[in-house]
mmCIF file of C-alpha atoms in Angstrom:
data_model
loop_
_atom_site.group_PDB
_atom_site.id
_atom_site.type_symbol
_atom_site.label_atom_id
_atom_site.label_comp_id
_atom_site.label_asym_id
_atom_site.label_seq_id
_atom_site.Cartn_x
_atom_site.Cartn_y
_atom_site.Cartn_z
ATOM 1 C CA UNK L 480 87.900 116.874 93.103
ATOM 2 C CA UNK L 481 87.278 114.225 95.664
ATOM 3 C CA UNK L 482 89.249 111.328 93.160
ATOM 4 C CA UNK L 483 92.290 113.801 93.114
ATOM 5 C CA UNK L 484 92.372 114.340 96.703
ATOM 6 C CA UNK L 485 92.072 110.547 97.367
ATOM 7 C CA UNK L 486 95.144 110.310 94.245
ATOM 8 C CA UNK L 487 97.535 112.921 96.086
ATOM 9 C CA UNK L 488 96.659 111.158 99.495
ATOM 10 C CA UNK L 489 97.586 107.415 98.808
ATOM 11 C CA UNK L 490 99.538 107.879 95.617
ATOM 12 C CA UNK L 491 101.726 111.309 96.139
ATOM 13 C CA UNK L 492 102.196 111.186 99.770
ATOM 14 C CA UNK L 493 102.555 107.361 100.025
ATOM 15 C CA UNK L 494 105.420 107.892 97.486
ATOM 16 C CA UNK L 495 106.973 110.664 99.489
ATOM 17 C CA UNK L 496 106.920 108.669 102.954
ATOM 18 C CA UNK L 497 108.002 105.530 101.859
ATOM 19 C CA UNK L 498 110.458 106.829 99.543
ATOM 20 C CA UNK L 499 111.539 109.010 102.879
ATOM 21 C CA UNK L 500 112.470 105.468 104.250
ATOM 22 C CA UNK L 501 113.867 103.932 100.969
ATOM 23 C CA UNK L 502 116.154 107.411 100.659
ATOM 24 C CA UNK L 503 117.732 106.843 104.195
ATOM 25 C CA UNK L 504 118.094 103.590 104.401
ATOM 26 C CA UNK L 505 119.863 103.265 100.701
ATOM 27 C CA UNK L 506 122.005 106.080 101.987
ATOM 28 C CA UNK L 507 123.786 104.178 104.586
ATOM 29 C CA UNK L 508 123.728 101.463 102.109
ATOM 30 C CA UNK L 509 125.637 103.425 99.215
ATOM 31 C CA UNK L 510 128.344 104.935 101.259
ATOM 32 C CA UNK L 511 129.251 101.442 102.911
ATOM 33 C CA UNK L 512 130.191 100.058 99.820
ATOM 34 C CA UNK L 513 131.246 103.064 98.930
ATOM 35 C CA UNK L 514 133.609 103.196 101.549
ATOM 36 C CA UNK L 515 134.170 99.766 102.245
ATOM 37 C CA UNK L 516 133.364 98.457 98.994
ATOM 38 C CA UNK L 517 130.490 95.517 99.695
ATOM 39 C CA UNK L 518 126.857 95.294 99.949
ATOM 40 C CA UNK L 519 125.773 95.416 103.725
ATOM 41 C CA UNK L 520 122.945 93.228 103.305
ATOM 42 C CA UNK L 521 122.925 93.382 107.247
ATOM 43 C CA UNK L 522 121.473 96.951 106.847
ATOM 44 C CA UNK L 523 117.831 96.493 107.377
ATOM 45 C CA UNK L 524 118.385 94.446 110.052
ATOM 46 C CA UNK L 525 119.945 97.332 111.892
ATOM 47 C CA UNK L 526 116.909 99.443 111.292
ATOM 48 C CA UNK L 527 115.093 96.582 113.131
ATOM 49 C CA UNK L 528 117.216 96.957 116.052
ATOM 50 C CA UNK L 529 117.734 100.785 115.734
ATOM 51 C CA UNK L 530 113.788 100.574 116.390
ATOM 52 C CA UNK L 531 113.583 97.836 118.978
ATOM 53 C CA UNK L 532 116.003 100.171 121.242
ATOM 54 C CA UNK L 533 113.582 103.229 120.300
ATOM 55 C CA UNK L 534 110.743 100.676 121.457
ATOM 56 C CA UNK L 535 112.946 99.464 125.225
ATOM 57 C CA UNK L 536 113.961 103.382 126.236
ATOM 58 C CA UNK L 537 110.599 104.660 125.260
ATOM 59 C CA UNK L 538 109.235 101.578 127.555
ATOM 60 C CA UNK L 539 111.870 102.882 130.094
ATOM 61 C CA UNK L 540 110.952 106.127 130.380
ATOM 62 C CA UNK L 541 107.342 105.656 130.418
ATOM 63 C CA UNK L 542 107.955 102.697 133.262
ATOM 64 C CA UNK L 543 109.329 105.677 135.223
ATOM 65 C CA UNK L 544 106.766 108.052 134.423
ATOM 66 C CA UNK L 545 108.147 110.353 131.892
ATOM 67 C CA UNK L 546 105.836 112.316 130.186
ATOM 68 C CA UNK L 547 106.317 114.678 126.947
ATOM 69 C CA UNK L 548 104.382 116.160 124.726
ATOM 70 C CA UNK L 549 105.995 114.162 121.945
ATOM 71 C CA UNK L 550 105.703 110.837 121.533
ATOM 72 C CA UNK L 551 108.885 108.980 123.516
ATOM 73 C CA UNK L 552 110.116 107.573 121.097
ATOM 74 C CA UNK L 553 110.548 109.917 118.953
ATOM 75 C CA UNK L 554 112.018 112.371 122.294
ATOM 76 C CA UNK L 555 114.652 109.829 122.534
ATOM 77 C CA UNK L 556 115.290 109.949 118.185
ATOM 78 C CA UNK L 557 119.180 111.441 119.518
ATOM 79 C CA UNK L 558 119.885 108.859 122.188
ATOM 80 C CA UNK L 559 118.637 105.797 119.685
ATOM 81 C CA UNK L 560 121.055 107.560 116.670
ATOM 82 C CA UNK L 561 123.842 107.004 119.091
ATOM 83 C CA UNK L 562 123.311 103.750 120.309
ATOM 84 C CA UNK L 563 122.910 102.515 116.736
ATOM 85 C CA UNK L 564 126.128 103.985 116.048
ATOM 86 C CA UNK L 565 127.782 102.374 118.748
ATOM 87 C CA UNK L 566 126.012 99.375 118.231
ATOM 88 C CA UNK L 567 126.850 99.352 114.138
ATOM 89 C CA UNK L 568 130.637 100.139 115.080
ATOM 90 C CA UNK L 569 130.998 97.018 117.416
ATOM 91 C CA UNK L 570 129.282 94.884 114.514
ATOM 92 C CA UNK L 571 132.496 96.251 111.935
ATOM 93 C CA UNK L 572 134.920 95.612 114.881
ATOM 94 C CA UNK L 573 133.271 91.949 115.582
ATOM 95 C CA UNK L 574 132.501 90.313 112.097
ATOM 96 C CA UNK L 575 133.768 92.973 109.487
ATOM 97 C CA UNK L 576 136.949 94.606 109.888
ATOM 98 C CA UNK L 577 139.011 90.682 110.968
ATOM 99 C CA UNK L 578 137.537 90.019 107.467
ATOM 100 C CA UNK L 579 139.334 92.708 106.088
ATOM 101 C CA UNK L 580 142.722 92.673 107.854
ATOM 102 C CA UNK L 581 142.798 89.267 106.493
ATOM 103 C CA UNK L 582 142.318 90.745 102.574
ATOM 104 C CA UNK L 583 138.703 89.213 102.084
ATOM 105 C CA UNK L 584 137.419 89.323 98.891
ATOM 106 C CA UNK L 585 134.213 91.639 98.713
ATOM 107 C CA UNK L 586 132.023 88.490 98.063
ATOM 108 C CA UNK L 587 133.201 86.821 101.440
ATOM 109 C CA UNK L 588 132.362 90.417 103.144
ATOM 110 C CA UNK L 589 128.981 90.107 101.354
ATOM 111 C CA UNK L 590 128.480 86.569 102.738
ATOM 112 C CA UNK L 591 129.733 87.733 106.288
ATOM 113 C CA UNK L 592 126.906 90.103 106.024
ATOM 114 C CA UNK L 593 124.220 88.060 105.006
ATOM 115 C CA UNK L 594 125.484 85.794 107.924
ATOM 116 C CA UNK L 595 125.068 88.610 110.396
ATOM 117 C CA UNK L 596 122.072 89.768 109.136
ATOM 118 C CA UNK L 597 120.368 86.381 109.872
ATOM 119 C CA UNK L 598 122.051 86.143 113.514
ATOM 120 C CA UNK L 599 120.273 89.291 114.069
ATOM 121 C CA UNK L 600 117.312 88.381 113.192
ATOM 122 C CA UNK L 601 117.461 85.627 115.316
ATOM 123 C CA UNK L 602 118.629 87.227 118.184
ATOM 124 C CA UNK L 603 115.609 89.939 117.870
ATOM 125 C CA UNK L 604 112.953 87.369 118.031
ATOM 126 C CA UNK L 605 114.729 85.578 120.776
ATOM 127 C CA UNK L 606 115.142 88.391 123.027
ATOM 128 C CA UNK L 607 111.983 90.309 122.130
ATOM 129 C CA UNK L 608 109.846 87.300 120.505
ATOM 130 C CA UNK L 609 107.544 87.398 117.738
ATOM 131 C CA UNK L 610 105.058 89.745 118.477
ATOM 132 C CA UNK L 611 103.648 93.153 117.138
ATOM 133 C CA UNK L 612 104.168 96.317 119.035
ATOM 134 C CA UNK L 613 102.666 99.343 118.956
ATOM 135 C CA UNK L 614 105.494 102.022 119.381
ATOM 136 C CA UNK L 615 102.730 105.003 121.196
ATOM 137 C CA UNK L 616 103.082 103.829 124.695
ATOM 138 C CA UNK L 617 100.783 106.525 126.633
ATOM 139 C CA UNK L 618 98.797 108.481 123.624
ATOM 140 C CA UNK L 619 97.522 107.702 120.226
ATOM 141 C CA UNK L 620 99.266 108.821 117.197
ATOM 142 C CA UNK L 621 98.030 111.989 116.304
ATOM 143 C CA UNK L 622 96.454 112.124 112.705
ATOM 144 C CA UNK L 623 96.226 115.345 110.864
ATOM 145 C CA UNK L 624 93.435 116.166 108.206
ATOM 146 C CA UNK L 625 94.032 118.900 105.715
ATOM 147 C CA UNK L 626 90.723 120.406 104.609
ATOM 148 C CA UNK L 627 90.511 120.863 100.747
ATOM 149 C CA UNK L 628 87.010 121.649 100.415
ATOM 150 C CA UNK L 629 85.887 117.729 99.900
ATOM 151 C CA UNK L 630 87.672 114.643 100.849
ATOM 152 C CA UNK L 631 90.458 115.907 103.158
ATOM 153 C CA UNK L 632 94.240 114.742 102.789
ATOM 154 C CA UNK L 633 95.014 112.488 105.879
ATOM 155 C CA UNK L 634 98.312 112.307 107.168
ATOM 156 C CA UNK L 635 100.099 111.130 110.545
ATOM 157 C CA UNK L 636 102.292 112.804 112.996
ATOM 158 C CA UNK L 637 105.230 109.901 112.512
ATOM 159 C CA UNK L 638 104.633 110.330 108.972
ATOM 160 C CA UNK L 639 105.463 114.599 109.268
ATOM 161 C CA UNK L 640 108.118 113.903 111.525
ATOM 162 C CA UNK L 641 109.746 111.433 108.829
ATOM 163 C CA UNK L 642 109.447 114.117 106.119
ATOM 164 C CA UNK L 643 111.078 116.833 108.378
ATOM 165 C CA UNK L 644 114.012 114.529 109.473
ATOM 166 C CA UNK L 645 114.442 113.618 106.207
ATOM 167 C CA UNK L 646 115.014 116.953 104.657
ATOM 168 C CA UNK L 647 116.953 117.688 107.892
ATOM 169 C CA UNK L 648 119.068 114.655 107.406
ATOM 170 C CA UNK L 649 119.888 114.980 103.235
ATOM 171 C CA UNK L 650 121.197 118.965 104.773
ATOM 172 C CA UNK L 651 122.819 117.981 107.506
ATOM 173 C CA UNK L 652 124.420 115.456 105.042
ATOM 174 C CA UNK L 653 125.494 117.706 102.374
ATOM 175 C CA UNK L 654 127.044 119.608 104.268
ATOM 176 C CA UNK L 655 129.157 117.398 106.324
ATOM 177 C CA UNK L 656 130.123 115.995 102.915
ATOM 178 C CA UNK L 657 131.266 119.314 101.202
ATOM 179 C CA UNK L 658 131.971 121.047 103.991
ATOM 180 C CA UNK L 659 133.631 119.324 106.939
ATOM 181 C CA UNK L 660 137.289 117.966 106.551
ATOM 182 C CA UNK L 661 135.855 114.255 107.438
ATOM 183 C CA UNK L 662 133.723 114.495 104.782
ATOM 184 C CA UNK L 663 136.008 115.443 102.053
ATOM 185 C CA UNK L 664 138.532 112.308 103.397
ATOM 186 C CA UNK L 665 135.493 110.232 102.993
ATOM 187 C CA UNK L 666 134.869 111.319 99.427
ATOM 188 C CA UNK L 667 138.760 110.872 98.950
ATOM 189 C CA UNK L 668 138.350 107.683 100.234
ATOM 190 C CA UNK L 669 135.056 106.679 97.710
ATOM 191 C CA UNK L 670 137.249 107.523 94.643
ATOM 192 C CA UNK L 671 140.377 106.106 95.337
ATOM 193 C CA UNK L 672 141.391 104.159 98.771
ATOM 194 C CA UNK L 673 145.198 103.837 97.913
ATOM 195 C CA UNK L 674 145.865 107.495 96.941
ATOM 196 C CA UNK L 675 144.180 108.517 100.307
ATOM 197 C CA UNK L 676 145.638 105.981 101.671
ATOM 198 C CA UNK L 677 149.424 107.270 100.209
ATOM 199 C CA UNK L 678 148.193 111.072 101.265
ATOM 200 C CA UNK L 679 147.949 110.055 105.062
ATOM 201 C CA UNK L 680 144.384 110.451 105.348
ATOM 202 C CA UNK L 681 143.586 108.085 108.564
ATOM 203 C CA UNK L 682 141.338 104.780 107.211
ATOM 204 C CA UNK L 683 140.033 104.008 110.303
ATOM 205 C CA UNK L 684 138.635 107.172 111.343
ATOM 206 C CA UNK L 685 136.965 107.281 108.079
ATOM 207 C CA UNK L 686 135.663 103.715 108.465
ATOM 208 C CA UNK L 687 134.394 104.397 111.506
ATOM 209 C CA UNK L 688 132.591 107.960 110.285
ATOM 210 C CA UNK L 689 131.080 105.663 107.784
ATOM 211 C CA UNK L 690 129.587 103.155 109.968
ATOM 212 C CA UNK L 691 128.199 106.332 112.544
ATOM 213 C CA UNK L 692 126.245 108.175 109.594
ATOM 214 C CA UNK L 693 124.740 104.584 108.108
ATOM 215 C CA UNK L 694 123.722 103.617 111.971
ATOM 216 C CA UNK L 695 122.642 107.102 112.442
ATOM 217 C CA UNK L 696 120.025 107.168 109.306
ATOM 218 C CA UNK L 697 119.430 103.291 109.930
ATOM 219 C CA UNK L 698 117.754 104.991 113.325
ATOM 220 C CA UNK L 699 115.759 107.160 111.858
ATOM 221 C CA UNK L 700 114.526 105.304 109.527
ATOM 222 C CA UNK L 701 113.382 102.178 111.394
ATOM 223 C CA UNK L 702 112.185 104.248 114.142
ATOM 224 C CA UNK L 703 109.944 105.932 111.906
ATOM 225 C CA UNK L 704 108.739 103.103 110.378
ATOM 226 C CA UNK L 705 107.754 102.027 113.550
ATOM 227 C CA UNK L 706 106.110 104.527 114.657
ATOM 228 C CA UNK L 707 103.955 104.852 111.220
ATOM 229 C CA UNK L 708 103.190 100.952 111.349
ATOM 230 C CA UNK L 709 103.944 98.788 113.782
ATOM 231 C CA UNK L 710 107.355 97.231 115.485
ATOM 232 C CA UNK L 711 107.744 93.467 114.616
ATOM 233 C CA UNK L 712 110.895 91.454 114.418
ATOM 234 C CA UNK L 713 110.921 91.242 110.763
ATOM 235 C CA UNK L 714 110.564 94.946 110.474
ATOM 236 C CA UNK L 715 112.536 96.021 107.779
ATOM 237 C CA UNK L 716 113.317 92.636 106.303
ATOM 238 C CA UNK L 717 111.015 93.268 102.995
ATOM 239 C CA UNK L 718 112.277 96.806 102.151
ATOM 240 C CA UNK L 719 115.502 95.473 101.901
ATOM 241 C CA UNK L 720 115.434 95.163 98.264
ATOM 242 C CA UNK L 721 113.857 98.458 97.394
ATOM 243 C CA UNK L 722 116.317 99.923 99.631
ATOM 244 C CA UNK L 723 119.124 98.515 97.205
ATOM 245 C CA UNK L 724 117.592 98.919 94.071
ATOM 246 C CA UNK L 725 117.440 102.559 95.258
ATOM 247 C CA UNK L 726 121.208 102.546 95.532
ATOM 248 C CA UNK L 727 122.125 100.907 92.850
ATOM 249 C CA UNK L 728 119.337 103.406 90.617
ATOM 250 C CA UNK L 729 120.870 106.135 91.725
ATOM 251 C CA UNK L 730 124.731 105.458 91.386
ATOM 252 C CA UNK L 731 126.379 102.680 93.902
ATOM 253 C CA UNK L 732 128.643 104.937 95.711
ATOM 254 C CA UNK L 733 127.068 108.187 95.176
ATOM 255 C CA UNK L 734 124.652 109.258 98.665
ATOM 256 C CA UNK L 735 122.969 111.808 96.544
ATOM 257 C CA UNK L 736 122.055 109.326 93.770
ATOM 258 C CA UNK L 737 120.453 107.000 96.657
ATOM 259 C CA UNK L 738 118.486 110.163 97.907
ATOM 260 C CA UNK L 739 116.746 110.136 93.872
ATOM 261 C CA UNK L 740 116.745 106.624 93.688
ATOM 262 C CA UNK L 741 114.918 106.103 96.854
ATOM 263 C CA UNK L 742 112.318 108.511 96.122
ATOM 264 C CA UNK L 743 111.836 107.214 92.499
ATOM 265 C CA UNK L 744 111.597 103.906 94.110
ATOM 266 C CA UNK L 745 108.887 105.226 96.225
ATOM 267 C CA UNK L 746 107.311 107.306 94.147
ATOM 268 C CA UNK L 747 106.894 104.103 91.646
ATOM 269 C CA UNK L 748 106.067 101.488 93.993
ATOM 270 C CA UNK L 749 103.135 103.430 95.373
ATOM 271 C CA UNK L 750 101.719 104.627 91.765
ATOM 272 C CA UNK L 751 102.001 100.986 90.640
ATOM 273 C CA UNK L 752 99.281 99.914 92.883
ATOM 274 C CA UNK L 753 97.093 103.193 92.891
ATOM 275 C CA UNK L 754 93.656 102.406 91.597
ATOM 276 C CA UNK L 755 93.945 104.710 88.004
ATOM 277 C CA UNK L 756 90.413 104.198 87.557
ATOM 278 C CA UNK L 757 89.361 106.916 90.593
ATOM 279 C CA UNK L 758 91.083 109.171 88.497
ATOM 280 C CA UNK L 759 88.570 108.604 85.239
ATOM 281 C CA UNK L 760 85.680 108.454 87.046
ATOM 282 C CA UNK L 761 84.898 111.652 86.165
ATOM 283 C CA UNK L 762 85.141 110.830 82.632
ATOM 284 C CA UNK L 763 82.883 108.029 82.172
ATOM 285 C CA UNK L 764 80.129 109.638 80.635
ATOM 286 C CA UNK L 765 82.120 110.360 77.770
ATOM 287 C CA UNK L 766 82.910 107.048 76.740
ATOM 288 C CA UNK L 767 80.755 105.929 74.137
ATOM 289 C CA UNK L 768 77.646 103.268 74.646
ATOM 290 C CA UNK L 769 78.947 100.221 75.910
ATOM 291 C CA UNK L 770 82.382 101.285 77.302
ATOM 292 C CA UNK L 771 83.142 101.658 80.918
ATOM 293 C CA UNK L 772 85.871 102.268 83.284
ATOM 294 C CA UNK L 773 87.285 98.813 85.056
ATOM 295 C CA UNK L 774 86.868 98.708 88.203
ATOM 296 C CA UNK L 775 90.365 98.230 88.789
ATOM 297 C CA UNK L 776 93.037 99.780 86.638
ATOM 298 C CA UNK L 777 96.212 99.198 89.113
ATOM 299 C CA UNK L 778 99.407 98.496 86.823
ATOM 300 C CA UNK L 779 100.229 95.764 89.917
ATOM 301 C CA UNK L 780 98.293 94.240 92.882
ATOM 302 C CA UNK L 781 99.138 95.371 95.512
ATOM 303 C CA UNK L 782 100.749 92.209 96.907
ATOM 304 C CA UNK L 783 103.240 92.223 94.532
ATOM 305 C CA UNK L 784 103.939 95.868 94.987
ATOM 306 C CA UNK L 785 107.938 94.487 95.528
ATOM 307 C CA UNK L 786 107.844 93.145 92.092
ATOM 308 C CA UNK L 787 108.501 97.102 90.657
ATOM 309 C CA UNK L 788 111.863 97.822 92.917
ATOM 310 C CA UNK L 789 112.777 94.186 91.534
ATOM 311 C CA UNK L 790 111.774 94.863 87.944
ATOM 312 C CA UNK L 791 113.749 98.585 88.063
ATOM 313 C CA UNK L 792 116.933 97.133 89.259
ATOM 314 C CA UNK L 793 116.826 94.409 86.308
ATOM 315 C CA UNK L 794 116.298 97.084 84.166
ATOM 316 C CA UNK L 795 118.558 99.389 85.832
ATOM 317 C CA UNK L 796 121.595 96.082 85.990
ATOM 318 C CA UNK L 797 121.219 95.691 82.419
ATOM 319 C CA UNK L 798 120.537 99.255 80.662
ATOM 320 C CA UNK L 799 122.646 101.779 82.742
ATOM 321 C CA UNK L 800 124.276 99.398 85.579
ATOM 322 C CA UNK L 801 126.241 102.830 87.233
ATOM 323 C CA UNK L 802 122.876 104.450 87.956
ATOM 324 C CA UNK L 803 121.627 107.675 87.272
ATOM 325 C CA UNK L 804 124.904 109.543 89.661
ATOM 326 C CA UNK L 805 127.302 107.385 87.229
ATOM 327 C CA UNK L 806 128.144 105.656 90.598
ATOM 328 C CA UNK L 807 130.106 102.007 90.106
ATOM 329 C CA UNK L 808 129.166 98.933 88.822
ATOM 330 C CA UNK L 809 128.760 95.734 90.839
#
């Protein structure tokens, strides 16, 4: 009982928060090249910065002596999804949308993005250094423990609030996408820029929806990882290739296909390094004389846990390269 407790704790429900992340951030990911047809590889680093401004108005308001019963940071979730959006606009206006005015190929807009994703990363350790920062400025997280009769099931309050915005944000998402007017012109706009283009359905305003809901997410997300780790500069610069290969898994272009893919992604990063061998402890005396269970029966180590979102996009690139959504090839 105790092994399968400890199996749904660190395999199940590390699959389910990390894949939370993956899911969010590979949404913003999938409907910028959906939209604007190249792969923002600047898109992590504006998770960094989405939680570095969660990190300087939570230091704000504690400065002044704000206190809440929620954590600050996560209080101030609305003000950071706006800023981010603001802040993600002004990087389309500064570096992106010149590029395309001038007809830039998508390879040059993936280059330009590479480019700004390394200027940010610059400018985050210059302004805010190098350092670790813990994102809980007056309390403790708060860490919940769900009694199962042995070993309870451990789980944090940045970790709960990730699930609940998560399933808050894939509704709030649908239905802005198959409900609202915007949302259909964005579709419109996914399938075929020229006939919506023809039809009179206004580019910019669509461009700019696109960059609000990726900057918006791109919050969340790095906010929460934040909170459930700890803020650093380089935040968000190692899930950067999960967070594709959970696009491209679930359809390049298709937001619901990056919701799947980010939670397979998750799901199989975590069970690749979960010890197997808890799980047949039971079992051992069953084996016959001489056998044993290793003491290790992870299908990776766990420091090269990124090797399984690398090896599923290979596999993905090469066996079904539009995803599971049918989405569009590279």
């Amino acid at each position: 009982m105790d092994e399968l407790v400890f199996f749904i704790n660190r395999g199940l429900m590390g699959g389910l928060i990390i894949g939370s992340i993956y899911a969010l951030g590979a949404v913003g990911v999938t409907l910028i090249f959906g939209i604007l047809r190249f792969a923002h590889f600047a898109h992590g680093d504006m998770m960094t910065a989405a939680a570095f401004f969660a990190f300087a108005l939570a230091s704000l308001c504690a400065a002044l002596g704000v206190s809440l019963p929620v954590p600050l940071a996560l209080a101030l979730l609305p003000v950071v999804m706006l800023l981010t959006s603001v802040f993600a606009i002004g990087l389309d206006r500064a570096f992106y949308r010149p590029l395309r005015q001038r007809g830039a190929r998508p390879v040059v807009m993936v280059m330009a993005s590479i480019g700004v994703a390394l200027m940010l990363q610059g400018l985050i350790r210059l302004f805010a250094g190098t350092g670790s920062r813990d994102m809980y400025l007056q309390a403790p997280k708060q860490i919940f423990r769900i009694p199962t009769g042995g070993r309870p099931i451990v789980i944090t309050e940045p970790q709960v609030a990730l699930i609940v915005l998560t399933v808050v944000s894939v509704v709030a998402l649908h239905l802005f996408l198959t409900r609202s007017r915007l949302g259909k012109a964005m579709r419109a706009v996914s399938d075929n820029p020229d006939l919506a283009r023809v039809t009179g359905i206004p580019l910019d305003t669509v461009v700019k929806a696109t960059w609000v809901i990726g900057g918006s997410l791109a919050a969340i997300a790095g906010t929460m990882l934040a909170m459930d780790v700890q803020l650093k500069p380089d935040l968000a610069y190692n899930i950067m290739l999960p967070i594709f290969a959970a696009a491209i898994l679930g359809g390049i272009g298709q937001p619901y296909g990056a919701i799947a893919g980010g939670y397979l992604i998750g799901f199989a990063e975590t069970l690749s390094v979960f010890n197997l061998s808890l799980l047949l402890r039971p079992f051992a005396g069953l084996l016959p004389a001489g056998l044993e269970i290793p003491a290790n029966l992870a299908l990776v180590p766990t420091e090269y846990r990124l090797v399984v979102p690398f090896f599923i996009l290979v596999v993905v690139l090469i066996y079904r390269p539009t995803g599971i959504f049918k989405g569009r090839v590279f």
